[in-house]
C-alpha positions as MATLAB code, in Angstrom:
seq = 'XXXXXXXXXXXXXXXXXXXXXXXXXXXXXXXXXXXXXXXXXXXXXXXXXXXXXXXXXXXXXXXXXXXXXXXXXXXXXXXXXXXXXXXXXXXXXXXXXXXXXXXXXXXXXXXXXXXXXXXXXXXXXXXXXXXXXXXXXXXXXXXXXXXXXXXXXXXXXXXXXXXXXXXXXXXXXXXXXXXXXXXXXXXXXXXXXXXXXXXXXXXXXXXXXXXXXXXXXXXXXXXXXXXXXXXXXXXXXXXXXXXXXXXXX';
ca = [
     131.882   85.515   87.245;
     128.945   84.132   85.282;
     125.227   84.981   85.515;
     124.068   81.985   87.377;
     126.245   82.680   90.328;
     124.929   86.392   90.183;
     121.039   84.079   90.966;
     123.396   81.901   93.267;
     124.502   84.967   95.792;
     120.904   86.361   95.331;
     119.587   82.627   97.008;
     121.703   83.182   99.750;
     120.260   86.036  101.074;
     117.698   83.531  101.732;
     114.762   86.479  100.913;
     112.972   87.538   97.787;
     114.011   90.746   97.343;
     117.573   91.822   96.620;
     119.447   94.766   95.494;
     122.574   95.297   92.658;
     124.429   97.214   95.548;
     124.161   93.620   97.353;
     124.821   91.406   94.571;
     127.553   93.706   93.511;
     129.604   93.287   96.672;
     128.212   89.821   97.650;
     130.212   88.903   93.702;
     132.810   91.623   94.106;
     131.668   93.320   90.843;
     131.215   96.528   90.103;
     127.256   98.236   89.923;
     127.301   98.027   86.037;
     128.687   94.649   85.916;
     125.993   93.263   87.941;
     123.146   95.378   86.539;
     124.134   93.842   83.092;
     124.363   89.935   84.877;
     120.462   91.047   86.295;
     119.206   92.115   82.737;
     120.365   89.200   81.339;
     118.520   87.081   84.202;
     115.562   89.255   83.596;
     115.274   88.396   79.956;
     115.925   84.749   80.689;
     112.527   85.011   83.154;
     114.806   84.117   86.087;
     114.610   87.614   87.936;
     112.987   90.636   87.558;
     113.448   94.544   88.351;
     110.692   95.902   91.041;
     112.486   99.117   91.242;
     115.543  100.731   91.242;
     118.245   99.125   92.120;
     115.655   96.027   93.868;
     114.990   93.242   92.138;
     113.153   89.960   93.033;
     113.339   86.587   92.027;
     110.488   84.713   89.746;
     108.517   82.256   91.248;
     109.074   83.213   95.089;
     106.372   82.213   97.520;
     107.469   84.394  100.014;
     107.540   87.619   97.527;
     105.014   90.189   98.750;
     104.642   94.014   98.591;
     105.744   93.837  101.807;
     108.971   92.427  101.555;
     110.318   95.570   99.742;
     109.946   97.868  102.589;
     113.469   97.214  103.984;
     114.645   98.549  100.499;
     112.301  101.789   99.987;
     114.276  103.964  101.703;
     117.722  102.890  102.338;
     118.815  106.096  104.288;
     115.971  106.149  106.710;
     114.140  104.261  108.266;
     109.954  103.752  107.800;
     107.740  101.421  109.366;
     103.625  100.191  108.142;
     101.256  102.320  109.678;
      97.675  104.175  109.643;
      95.464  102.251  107.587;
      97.722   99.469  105.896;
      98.747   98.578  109.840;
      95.314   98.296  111.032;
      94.321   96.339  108.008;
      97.068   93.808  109.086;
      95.786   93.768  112.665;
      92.423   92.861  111.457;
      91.140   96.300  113.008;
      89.839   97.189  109.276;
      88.625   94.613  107.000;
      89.415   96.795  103.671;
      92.244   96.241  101.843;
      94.014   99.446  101.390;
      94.805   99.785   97.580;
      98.459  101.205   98.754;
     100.636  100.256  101.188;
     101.283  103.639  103.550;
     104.388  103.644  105.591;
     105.611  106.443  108.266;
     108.869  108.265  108.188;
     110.773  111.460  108.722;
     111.375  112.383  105.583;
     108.839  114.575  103.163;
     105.696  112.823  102.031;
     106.342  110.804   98.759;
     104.765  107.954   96.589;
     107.118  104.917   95.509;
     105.949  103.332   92.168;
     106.695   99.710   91.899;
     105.933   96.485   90.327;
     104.490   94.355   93.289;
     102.079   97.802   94.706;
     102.370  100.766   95.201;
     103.958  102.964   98.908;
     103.002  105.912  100.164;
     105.394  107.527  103.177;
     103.716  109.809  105.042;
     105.727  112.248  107.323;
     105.603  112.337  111.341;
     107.796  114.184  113.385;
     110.947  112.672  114.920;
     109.160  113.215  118.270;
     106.534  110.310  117.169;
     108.861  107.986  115.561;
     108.532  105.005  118.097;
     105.898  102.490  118.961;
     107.108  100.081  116.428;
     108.780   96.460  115.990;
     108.777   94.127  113.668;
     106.120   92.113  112.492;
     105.355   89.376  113.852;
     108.917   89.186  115.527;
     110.228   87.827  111.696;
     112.210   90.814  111.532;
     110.620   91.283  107.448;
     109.480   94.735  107.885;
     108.754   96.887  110.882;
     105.110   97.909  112.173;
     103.242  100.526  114.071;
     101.654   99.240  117.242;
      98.261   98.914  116.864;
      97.656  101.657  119.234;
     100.241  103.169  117.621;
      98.967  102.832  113.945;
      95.664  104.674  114.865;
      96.977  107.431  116.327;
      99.073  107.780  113.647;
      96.316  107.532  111.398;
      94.157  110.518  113.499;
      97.357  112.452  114.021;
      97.632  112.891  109.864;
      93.938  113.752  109.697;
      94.106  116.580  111.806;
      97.109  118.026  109.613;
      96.087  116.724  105.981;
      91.887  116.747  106.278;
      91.441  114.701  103.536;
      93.328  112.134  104.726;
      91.877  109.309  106.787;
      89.037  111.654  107.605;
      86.948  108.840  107.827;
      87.539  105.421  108.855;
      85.745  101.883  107.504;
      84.173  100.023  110.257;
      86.562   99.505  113.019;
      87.050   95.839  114.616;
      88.843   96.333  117.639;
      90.304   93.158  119.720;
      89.923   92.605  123.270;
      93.855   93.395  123.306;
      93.703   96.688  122.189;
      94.086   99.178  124.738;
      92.441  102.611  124.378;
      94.381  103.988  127.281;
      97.677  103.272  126.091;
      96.394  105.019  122.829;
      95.511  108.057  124.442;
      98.641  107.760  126.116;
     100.450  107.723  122.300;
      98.336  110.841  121.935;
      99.651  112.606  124.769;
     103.017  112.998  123.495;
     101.863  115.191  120.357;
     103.838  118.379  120.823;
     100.997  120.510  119.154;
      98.286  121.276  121.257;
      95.833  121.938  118.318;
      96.194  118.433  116.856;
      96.410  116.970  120.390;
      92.980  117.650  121.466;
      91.749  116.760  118.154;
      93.251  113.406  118.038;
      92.197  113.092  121.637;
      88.956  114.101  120.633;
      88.378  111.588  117.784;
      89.517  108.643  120.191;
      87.281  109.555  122.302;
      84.589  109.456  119.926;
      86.358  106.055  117.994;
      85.745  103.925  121.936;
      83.149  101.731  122.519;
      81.316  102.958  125.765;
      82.234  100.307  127.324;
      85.937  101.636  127.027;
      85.459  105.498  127.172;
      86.012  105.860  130.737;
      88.139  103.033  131.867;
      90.829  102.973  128.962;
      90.532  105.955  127.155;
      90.876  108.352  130.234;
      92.081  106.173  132.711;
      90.586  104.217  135.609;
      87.916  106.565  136.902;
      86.153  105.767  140.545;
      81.914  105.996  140.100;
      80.470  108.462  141.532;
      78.688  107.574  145.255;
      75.262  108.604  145.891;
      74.712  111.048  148.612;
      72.759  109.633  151.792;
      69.924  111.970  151.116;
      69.827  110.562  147.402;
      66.096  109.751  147.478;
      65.036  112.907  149.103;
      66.777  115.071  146.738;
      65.199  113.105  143.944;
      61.466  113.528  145.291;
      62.407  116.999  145.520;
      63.201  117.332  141.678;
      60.310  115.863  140.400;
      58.591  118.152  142.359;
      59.887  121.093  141.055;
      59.736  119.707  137.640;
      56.414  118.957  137.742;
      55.506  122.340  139.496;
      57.723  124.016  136.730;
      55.007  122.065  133.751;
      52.048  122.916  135.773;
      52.837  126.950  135.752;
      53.656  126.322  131.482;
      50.320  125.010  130.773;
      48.488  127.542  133.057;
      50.108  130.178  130.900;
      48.800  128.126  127.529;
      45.684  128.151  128.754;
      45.392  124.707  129.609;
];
C-alpha cells in the first residue's frame, strides 16, 4: 500500500487527529510499516507527529489542542475541567496557558506540539458530571458546576493550586445549589467543608441563601416587633449614658 492511501484512510476518519494504531489497522499494516508511511508524509509537509503515536494532518481548520484529548490517555478516560472548563464557559476570561483535564489516574503533564495537558487526579467517587461538549461528541467536559468544584476540591488538597481564582463571570444558568450539591458528595469531611466554605464565599449575595444552601423561608417578625425594638434602643442608649459618666463626661 502506498503513502497517499496511508493520508487517504487518515481523511476518512473525517477528524484531525489520528493515530498509527488506527492507520495501521484501518491499511492492515503493521505499526512500523505505517510509522515509516507517516514519516515519509511528515517530511513531504503533508502530516505531522503531535505525540506519540498521534499525528495530525497540515492545514486542518478544525485542528485544535482540544481535539487530542480523545488520544491522551487511551486506557482511561479524562474529561476538561477546573480552570480550562470555566474558561470555555466564559466563567473566566483568562486563557489558561495549559489545558488541565481530570482523571483517575496519578497527576501527570503531557508535552505536545499543539499545547500542553495537565491531568489532575480525583477520586473515582467524583468522576461524573460530565458530557461532551457542546453535544459534538470532540472531547468530554466538566459541568460548569461541576468544573468549579473540581477546581476548589484540588485547592483544598494541593494549596497552591487554584488558590485563587481571576474574576469570576457567572451566567444566569449557573446554579450554585446544584454546586453545593456536587460538593456534598466529597467523601472527606476536611475538604468538604472547605470547598463548601469557598462556595459560599465565591456566591453573589444575591445567590448565598437561595442556591447555595437551598430555598430558605425569611424570617417573620414577631407581633411585638416594634416594642421590642423601642426597648433596645433604650437599653443601648442607657448602656452609652453609664460609659460616658464613667469618662467623666
Amino acid at each position: 500500500m502506498n503513502k497517499i492511501s496511508i493520508l487517504a484512510h487518515a481523511k476518512h476518519l473525517k477528524r484531525p487527529v489520528f493515530t498509527t494504531r488506527e492507520l495501521a489497522m484501518l491499511s492492515k499494516s503493521s505499526l512500523s510499516n505505517t510509522t515509516q508511511k507517516l514519516n515519509t508524509l511528515e517530511k513531504r509537509g503533508l502530516v505531522f507527529k503531535v505525540a506519540r503515536g498521534i499525528w495530525a494532518e497540515v492545514g486542518n481548520e478544525k485542528l485544535s489542542p482540544y481535539a487530542l484529548i480523545p488520544f491522551l490517555l487511551p486506557k482511561n478516560r479524562s474529561y476538561v475541567s477546573f480552570i480550562s472548563a470555566l474558561h470555555l464557559y466564559g466563567i473566566i476570561e483568562q486563557i489558561p496557558q495549559v489545558i488541565t483535564l481530570a482523571s483517575t489516574i496519578h497527576t501527570k503533564k503531557i508535552y505536545t506540539k499543539i499545547g500542553t495537558f495537565i491531568i489532575h487526579q480525583i477520586l473515582p467517587a467524583l468522576f461524573n458530571g460530565f458530557d461532551w461538549y457542546r453535544k459534538t461528541g470532540d472531547f468530554l467536559i466538566a459541568e460548569p458546576e461541576k468544573a468549579l468544584i473540581d477546581s476548589l476540591y484540588l485547592s483544598a488538597r494541593k494549596k497552591k493550586q487554584f488558590r485563587y481564582f481571576p474574576e469570576l463571570y457567572f451566567p444566569e444558568s449557573f446554579s450554585f445549589k446544584k454546586a453545593r450539591q456536587w460538593a456534598e458528595k466529597i467523601p472527606d469531611l476536611r475538604i468538604k467543608s472547605y470547598v463548601k466554605k469557598k462556595l459560599a464565599k465565591l456566591a453573589p449575595a444575591k445567590y448565598t441563601l437561595e442556591n447555595v444552601f437551598g430555598v430558605v423561608k425569611p424570617l417573620k417578625k414577631p407581633e411585638n416587633f416594634k416594642k421590642l425594638k423601642q426597648i433596645a434602643i433604650k437599653e443601648h442608649v442607657k448602656k452609652i449614658t453609664e460609659e460616658m459618666k464613667k469618662c467623666n463626661f
